[in-house]
XYZ file of C-alpha atoms in Angstrom:
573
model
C -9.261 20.614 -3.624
C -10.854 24.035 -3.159
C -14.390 24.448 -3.868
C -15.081 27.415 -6.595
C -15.692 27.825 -10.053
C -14.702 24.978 -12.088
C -12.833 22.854 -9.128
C -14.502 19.793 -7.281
C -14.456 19.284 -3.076
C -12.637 16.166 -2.092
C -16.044 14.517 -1.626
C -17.522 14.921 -4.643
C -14.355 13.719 -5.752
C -14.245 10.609 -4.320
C -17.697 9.971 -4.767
C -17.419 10.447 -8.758
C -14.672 7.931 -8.682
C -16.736 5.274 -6.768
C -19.684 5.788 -9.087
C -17.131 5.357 -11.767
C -15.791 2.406 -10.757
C -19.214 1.011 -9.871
C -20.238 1.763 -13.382
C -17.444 -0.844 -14.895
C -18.151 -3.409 -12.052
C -21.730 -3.357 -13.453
C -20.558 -3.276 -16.798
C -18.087 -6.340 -16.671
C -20.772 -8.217 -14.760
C -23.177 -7.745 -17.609
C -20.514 -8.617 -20.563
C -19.698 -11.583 -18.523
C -23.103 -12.542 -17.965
C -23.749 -12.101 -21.615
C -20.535 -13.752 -22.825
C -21.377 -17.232 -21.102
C -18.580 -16.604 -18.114
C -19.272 -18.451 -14.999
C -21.667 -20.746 -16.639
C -21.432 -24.037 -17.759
C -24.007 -27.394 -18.061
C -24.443 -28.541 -14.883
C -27.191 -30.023 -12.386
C -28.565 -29.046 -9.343
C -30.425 -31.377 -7.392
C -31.596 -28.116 -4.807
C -35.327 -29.228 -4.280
C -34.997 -32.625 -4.479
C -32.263 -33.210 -1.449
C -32.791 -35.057 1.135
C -31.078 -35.188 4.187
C -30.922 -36.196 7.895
C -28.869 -34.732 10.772
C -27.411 -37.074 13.520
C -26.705 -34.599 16.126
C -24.255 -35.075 19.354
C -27.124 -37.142 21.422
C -27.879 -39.184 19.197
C -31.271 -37.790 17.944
C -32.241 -37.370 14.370
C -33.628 -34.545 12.623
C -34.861 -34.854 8.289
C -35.299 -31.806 6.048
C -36.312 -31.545 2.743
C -34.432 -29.306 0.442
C -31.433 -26.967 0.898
C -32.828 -25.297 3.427
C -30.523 -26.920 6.399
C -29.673 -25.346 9.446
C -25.707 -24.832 10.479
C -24.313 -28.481 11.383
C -22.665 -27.562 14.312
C -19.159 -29.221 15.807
C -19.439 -33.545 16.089
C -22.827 -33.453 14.210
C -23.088 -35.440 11.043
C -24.921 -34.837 8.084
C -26.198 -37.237 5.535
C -27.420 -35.836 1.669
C -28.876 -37.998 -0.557
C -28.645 -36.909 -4.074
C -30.547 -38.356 -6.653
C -29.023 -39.182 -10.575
C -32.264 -39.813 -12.572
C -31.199 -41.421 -16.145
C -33.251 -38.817 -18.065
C -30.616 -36.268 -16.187
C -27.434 -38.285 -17.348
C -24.598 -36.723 -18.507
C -21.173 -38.721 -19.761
C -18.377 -38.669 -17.622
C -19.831 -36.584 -14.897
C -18.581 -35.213 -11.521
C -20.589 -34.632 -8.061
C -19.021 -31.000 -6.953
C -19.710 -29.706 -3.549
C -17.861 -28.087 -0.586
C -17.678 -28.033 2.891
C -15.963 -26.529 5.969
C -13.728 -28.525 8.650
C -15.472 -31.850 7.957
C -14.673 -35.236 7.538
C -16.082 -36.154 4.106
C -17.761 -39.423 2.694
C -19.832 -40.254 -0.823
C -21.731 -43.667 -1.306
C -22.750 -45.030 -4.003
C -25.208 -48.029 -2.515
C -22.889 -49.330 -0.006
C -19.408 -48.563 -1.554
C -17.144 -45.513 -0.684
C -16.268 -44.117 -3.770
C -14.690 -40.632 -2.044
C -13.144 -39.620 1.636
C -11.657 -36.930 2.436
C -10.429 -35.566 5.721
C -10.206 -38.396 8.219
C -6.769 -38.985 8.329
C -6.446 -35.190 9.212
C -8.725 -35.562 11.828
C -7.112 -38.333 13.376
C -3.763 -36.385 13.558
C -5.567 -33.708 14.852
C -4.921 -31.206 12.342
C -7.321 -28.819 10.335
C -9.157 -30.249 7.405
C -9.950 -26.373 6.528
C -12.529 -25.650 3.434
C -12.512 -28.529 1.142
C -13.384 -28.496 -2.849
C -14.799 -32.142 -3.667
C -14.832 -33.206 -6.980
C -16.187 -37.344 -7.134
C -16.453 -39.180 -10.557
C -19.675 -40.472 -10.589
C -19.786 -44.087 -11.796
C -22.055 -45.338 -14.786
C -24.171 -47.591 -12.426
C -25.020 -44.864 -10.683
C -27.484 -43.270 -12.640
C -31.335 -44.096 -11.637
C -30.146 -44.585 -8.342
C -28.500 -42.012 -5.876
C -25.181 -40.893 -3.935
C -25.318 -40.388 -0.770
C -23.205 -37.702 0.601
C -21.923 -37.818 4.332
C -20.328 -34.799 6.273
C -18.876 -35.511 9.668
C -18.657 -31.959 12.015
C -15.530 -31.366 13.677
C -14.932 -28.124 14.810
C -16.611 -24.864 14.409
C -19.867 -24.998 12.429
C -21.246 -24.408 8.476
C -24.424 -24.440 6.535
C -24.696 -25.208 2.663
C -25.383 -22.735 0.239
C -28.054 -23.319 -2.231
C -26.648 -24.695 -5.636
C -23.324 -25.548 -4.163
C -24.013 -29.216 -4.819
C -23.667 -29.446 -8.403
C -23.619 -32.377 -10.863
C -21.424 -31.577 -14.090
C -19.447 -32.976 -16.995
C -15.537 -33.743 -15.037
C -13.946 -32.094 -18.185
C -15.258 -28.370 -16.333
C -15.578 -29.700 -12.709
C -12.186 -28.142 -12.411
C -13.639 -24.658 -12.824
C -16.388 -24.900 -10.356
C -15.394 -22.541 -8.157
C -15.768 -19.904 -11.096
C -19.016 -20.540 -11.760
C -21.544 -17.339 -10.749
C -17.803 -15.511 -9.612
C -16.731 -14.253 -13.277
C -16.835 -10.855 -12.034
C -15.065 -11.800 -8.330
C -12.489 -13.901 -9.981
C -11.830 -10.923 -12.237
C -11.940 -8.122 -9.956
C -9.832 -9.855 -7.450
C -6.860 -11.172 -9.931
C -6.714 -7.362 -10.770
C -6.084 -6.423 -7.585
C -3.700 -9.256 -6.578
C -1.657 -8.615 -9.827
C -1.873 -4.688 -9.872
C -0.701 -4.853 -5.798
C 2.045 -7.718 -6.755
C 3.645 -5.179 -9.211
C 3.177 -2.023 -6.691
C 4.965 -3.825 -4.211
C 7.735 -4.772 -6.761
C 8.220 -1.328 -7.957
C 8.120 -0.233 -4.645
C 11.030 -2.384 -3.744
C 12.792 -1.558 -7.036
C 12.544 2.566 -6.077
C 13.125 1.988 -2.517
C 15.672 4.860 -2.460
C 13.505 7.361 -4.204
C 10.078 6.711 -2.861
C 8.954 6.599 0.764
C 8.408 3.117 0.449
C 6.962 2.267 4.376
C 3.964 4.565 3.129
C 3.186 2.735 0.193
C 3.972 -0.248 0.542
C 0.968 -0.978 3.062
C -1.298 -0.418 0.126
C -0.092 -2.786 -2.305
C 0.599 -5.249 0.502
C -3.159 -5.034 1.992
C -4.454 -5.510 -1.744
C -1.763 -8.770 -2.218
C -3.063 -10.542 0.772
C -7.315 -9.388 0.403
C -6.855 -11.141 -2.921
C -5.305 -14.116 -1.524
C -8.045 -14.587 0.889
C -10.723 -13.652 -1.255
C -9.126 -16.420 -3.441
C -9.414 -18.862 -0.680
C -12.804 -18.019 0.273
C -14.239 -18.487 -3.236
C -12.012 -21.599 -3.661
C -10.040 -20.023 -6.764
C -6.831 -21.565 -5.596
C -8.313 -24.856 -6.495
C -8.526 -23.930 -10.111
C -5.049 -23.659 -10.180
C -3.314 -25.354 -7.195
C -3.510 -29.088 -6.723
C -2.143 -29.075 -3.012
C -5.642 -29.351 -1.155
C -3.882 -28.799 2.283
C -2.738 -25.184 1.235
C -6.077 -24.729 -0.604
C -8.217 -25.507 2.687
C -6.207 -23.253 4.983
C -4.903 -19.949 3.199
C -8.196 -18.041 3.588
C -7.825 -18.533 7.487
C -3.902 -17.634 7.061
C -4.702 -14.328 5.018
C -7.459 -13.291 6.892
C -4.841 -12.839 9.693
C -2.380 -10.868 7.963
C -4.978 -8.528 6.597
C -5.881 -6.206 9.827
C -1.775 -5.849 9.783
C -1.261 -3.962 6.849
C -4.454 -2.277 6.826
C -3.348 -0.639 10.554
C -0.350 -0.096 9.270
C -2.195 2.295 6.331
C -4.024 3.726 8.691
C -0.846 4.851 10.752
C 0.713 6.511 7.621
C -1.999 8.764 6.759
C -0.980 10.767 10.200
C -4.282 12.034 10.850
C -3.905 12.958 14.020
C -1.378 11.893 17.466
C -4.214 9.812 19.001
C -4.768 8.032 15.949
C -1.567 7.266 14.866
C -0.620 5.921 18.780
C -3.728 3.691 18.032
C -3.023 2.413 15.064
C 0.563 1.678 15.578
C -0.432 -0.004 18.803
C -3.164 -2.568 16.739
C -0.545 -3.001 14.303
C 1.745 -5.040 17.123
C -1.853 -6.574 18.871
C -2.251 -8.040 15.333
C 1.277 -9.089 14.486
C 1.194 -11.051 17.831
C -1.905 -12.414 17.569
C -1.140 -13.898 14.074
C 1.940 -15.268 15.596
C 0.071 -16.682 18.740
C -2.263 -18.429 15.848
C 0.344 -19.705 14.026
C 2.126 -21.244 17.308
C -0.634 -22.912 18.563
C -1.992 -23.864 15.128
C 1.185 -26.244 14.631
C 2.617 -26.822 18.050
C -1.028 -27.263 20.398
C -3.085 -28.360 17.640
C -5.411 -25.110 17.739
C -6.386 -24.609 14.324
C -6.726 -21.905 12.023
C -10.648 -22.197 12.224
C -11.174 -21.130 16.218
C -9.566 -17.595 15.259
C -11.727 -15.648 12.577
C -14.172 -14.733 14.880
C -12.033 -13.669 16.875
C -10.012 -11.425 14.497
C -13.101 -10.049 13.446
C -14.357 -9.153 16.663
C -11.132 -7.128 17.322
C -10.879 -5.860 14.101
C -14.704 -4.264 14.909
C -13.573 -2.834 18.231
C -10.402 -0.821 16.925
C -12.259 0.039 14.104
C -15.064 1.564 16.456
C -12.643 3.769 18.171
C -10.899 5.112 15.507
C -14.460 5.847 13.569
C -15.198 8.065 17.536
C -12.307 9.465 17.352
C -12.637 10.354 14.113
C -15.527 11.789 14.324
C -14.387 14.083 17.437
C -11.754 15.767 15.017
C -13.734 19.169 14.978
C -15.396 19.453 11.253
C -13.277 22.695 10.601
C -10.168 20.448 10.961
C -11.124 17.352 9.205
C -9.221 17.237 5.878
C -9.715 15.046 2.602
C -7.594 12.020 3.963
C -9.744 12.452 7.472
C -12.778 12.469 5.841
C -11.985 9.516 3.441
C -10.797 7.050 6.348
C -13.877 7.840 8.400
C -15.972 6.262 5.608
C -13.454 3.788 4.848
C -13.458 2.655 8.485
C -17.212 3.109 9.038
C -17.810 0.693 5.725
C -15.285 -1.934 7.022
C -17.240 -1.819 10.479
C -20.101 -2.229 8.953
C -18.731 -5.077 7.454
C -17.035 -6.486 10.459
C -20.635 -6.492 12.289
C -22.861 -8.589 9.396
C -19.892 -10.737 9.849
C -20.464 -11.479 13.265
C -24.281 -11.572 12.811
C -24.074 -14.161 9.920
C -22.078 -16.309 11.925
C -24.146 -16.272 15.599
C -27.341 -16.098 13.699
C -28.946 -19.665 14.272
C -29.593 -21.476 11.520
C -31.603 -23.378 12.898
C -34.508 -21.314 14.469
C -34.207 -18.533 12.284
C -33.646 -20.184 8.825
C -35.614 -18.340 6.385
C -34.901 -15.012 8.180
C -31.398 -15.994 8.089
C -30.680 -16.195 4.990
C -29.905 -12.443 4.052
C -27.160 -12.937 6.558
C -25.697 -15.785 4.306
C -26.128 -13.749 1.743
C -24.144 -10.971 3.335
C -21.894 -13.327 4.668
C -20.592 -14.276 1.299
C -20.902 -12.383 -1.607
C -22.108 -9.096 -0.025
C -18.950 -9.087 2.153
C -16.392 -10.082 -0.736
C -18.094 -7.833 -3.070
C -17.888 -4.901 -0.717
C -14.117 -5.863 0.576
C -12.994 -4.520 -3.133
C -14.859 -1.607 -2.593
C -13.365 -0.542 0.793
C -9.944 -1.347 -0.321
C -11.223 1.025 -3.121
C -11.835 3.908 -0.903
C -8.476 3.710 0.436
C -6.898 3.951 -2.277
C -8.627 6.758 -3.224
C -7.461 8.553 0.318
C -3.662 7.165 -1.212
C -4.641 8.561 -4.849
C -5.570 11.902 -3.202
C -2.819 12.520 -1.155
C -0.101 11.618 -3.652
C -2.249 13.719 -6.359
C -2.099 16.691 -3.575
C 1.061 16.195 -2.390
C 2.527 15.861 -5.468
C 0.860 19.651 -6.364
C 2.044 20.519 -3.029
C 5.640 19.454 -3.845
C 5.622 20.460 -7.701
C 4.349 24.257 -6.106
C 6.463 24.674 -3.222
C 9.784 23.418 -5.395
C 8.491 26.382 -8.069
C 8.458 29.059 -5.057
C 11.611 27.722 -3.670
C 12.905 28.042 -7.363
C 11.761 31.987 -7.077
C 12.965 32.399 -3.187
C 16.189 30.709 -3.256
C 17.469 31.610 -6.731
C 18.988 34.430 -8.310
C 17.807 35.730 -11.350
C 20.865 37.297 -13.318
C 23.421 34.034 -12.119
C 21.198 31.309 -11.945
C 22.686 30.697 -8.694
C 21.356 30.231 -5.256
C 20.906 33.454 -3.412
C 21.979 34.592 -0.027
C 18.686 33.078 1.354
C 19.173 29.693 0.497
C 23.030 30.045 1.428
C 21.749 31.392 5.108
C 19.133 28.361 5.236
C 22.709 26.352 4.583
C 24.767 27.377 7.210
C 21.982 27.209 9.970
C 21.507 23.614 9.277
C 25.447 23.455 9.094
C 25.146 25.011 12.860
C 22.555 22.976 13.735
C 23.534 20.021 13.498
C 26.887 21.072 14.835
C 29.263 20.339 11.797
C 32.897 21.150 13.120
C 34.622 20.622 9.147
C 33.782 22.897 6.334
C 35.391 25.456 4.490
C 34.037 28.720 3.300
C 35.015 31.059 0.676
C 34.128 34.552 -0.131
C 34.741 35.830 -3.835
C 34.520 39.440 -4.869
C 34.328 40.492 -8.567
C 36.889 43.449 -8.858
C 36.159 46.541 -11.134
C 32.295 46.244 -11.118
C 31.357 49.708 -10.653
C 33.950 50.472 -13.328
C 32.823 48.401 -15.655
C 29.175 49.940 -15.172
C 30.485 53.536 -15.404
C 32.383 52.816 -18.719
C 31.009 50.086 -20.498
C 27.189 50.111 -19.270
C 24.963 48.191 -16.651
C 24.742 44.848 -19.418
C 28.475 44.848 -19.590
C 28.222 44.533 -15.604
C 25.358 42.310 -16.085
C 27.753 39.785 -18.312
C 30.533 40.169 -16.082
C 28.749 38.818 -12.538
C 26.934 36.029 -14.822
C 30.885 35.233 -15.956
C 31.972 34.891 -12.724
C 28.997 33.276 -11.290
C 29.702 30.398 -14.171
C 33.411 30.102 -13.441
C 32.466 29.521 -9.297
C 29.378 27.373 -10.313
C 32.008 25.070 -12.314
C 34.442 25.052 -9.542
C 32.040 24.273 -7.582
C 30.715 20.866 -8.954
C 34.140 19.683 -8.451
C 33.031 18.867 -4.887
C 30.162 17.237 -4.115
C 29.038 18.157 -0.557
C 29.154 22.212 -1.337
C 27.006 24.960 -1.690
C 27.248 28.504 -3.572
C 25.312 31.172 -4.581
C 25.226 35.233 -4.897
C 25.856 36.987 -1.595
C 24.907 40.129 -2.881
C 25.835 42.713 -5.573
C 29.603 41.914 -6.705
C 29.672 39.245 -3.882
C 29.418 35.296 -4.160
C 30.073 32.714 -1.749
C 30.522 28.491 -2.170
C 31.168 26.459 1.420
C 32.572 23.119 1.088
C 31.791 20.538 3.724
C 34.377 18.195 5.122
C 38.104 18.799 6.145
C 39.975 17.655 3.129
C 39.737 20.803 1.502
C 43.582 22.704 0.979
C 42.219 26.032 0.766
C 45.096 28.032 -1.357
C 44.660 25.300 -3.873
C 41.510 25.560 -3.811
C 41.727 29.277 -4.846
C 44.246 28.240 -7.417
C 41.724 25.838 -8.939
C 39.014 28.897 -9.111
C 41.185 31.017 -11.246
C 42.082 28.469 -13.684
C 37.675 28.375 -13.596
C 37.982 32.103 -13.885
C 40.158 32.251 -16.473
C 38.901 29.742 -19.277
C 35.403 31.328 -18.505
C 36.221 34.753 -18.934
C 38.087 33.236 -21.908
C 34.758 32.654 -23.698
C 33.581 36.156 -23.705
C 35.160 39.253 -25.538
C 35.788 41.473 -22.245
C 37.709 44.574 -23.447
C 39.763 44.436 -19.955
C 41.032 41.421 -17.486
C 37.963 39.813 -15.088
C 39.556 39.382 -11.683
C 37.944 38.478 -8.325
C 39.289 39.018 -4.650
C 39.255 35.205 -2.977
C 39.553 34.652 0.935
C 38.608 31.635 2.813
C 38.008 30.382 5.952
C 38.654 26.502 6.871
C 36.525 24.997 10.447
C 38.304 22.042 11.587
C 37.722 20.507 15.059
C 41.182 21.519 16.171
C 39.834 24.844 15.337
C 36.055 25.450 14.977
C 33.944 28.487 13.731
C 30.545 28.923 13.500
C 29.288 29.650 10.237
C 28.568 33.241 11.014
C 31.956 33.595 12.181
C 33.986 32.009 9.537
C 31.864 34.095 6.960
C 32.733 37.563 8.624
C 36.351 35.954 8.332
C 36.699 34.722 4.603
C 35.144 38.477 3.914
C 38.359 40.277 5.932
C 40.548 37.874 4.147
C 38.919 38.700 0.305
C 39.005 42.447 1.541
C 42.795 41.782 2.508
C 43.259 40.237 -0.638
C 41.722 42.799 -3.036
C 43.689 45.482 -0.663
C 47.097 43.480 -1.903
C 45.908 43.307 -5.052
C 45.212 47.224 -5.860
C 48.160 47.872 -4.146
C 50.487 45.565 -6.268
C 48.698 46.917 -9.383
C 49.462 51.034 -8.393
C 53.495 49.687 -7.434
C 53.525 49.072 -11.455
C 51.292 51.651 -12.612
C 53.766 53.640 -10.671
């Protein structure tokens, strides 16, 4: 978009849509907030906690509160939550969740919930877990104590994740505080579900390797953003496939977002980089998934990872990016720089939640939890957002671009009076035809007899009616063949080439004049419309190029039209 008097820059653009979209993210949150959504009656026992940490050695360390450092891998953590009686609610469900741990609840000295040891013991990943335990009656004015076994990698609770509610809504916990994020995310999931399946459905009329990357990146960023906020569990009772499809997606998503990248073209380097993370990231998902069920190396050693690599190809695509000199940047150039320099961002408060230590750094640390959960997820949407935008411009543009140049090609290639193609399009024709070195086609060179006559006598829209007769009558002949060409050579001249070398060119003729005849039929010409014919037929056996086999259809038609005056001044004679 040119800058000027009522037109917006690409930037501005782009940043009027993000402020837009902004807008209605604030705007749903506050409806939501106001309509109840992501509320419900529950407890939270926050400031009253009280738990120890056994760690590896042996030792013990007691905090008060939520305020717990990370519980690192083999540590164990014990949380005793207390039920007063004033606080009793019927039927009521202890809600909390937890990250690669094998899980425990007391009530005294009676196991009333486990979860994850038989996993462990087979070695496999317990992944993020959503517990749900039915509190017994007897319970109340007592306590339940809570206990988390470590086993691999390492996770810190999140204030008000332990919650106390009636069972009848325990299955919606994980929408509680995430109306907006459940929303937001569904959209995207369904609105890239049906891209891709229109994609697929148009396959043959849409360049469908460019979009579908789009769709596809939005498809699987829901998906994980559903595991991470523990939406699946809402809906999907299989805990196994609930605990592991964050770590799953969050593999897949660097593919399809490369992938993106490639298809904008920006420039060679880029595109050679892209294309070569797309493979890095295709084999590294496979190398997970190998090891994940064949050397027991779960899903939960390889996020770090991926985001680590995701943050170094990111950072040099953003230089090289920014080397492209500013007078060569375009829209789409512009647009991925941001989008890349957001998702870096994003990439590095990752990696800075997750080696921040808990432990030392607790109270300082907790704007990194906070960006390493709902800062991140809320911000994913947004960069997904901005390339969509770079998709939204360039099909907007290209679309102009297309819609404009098929308008001039409309005035370049076609002939005014006919309605034809004109002899530039027919030359554009027969250099591809030489290009790509067709040896079968036929051409055929028409000449409409008695024009200058017809002008002398009858006037110039006489002449005018007779070329547009004639033009209709080879126009209909023709569409009888469907890999052919015509248009209007010039003048009293026209000219149709049919590709392939089943064409029988005197019948051919013969099938023109009957065209000829029933148009000329239609109009009140006070004398008979004729046309000189010749053709020329390139075979293998006998090839021309088309420059050639033009220059001999046109001796041919002369030949013809020489026969033909001097058959009609035998009988005038």
């Amino acid at each position: 978009m040119r800058t000027g008097s009522g037109k917006l820059s690409d930037n501005k653009f782009v940043l009027i849509i993000i402020a837009a979209v902004v807008a209605v993210l604030f705007l749903l949150n506050f409806v939501l907030s106001i309509a109840g959504t992501g509320n419900s009656d529950y407890l939270t026992e926050d400031d009253r906690l009280t738990s120890t940490i056994t760690h590896s050695d042996g030792s013990h360390t007691a905090y008060n509160g939520i305020n717990l450092p990370a519980l690192e891998s083999d540590e164990i953590l014990s949380i005793n939550v207390p039920l007063d009686k004033e606080d009793y609610i019927n039927n009521a469900s202890l809600c909390f969740h937890w990250e690669n741990a094998v899980c425990k609840v007391y009530s005294g000295n009676v196991v009333i919930y486990t979860y994850g040891k038989t996993r462990s013991d087979r070695h496999r990943q317990i992944g993020d877990v959503l517990c749900s335990v039915q509190i017994p009656d007897d319970a109340w004015g007592s306590s339940l104590t809570i206990v988390l076994q470590q086993k691999e990698g390492s996770y810190s609770i999140e204030p008000q994740s332990i919650r106390i509610m009636p069972t009848i809504s325990a299955l919606k916990y994980p929408l509680y505080g995430h109306g907006l994020e459940f929303f937001v995310f569904t959209a995207m999931g369904v609105l890239g579900t049906l891209g891709i399946i229109v994609i697929i459905l148009m396959r043959k009329h849409i360049n469908a390797l460019c979009l579908f990357c789009l769709p596809l990146l939005c498809v699987i960023a829901s998906i994980w953003a559903f595991g991470s906020f523990r939406f699946f569990y809402v809906f999907v009772e299989n805990t196994v496939f609930c605990s592991v499809i964050e770590y799953i997606a969050l593999l897949l998503i660097p593919i399809p977002m490369m992938a993106l990248i490639r298809t904008l073209d920006i420039s060679p380097g880029i595109n050679y980089l892209s294309s070569f993370a797309v493979g890095v990231f295709v084999i590294w998902f496979l190398f997970a998934t190998l090891n994940h069920t064949s050397m027991e190396i779960h899903y939960s050693l390889f996020p770090m990872p991926t985001v680590v690599i995701i943050a170094i190809v990111l950072l040099v695509l953003l230089i090289m990016l920014f080397a492209i000199p500013r007078q060569k940047r375009t829209a789409r150039s512009n647009a991925l720089m941001y989008s890349i320099a957001l998702t870096f961002a994003l990439s590095l408060l990752s990696v800075m939640a997750t080696t921040v230590s808990m432990s030392e750094l607790q109270l300082k640390g907790q704007i990194f939890k906070c960006f390493s959960h709902c800062f991140i997820y809320t911000l994913v949407f947004v960069t997904i957002l901005l390339f969509s935008l770079i998709y939204m411009i360039q099909y907007i543009r290209g679309k102009k671009a297309a819609e404009k140049k098929e308008q001039l090609d409309e005035i370049a290639y076609r002939d005014a009076l006919t309605g034809l193609h004109n002899r530039q399009f027919c030359l554009r024709e027969f250099h591809s035809i030489e290009s790509s070195r067709l040896p079968d086609f036929t051409v055929f060179f028409y000449d409409a007899d008695g024009l200058k006559k017809t002008n002398d006598i009858y006037g110039h829209d006489k002449g005018d009616e007779l070329i547009r007769t004639v033009a209709s009558a080879i126009n209909a002949f023709c569409e009888n063949y469907d890999d052919s060409f015509c248009g209007r050579w010039g003048g009293d001249e026209f000219i149709v080439c049919i590709k392939g070398d089943d064409v029988d060119g005197e019948a051919a003729i013969k099938e023109f004049q009957q065209e000829l005849e029933t148009a000329a039929q239609k109009k009140s010409f006070p004398f008979s419309v004729t046309v000189s014919c010749g053709f020329c037929h390139s075979s293998l056996s006998d090839p021309f190029v088309p420059g050639d086999a033009i220059e001999e259809a046109d001796k041919r038609m002369y030949e013809s039209k020489k026969k033909r005056k001097e058959s009609q001044s035998a009988e005038t004679n």
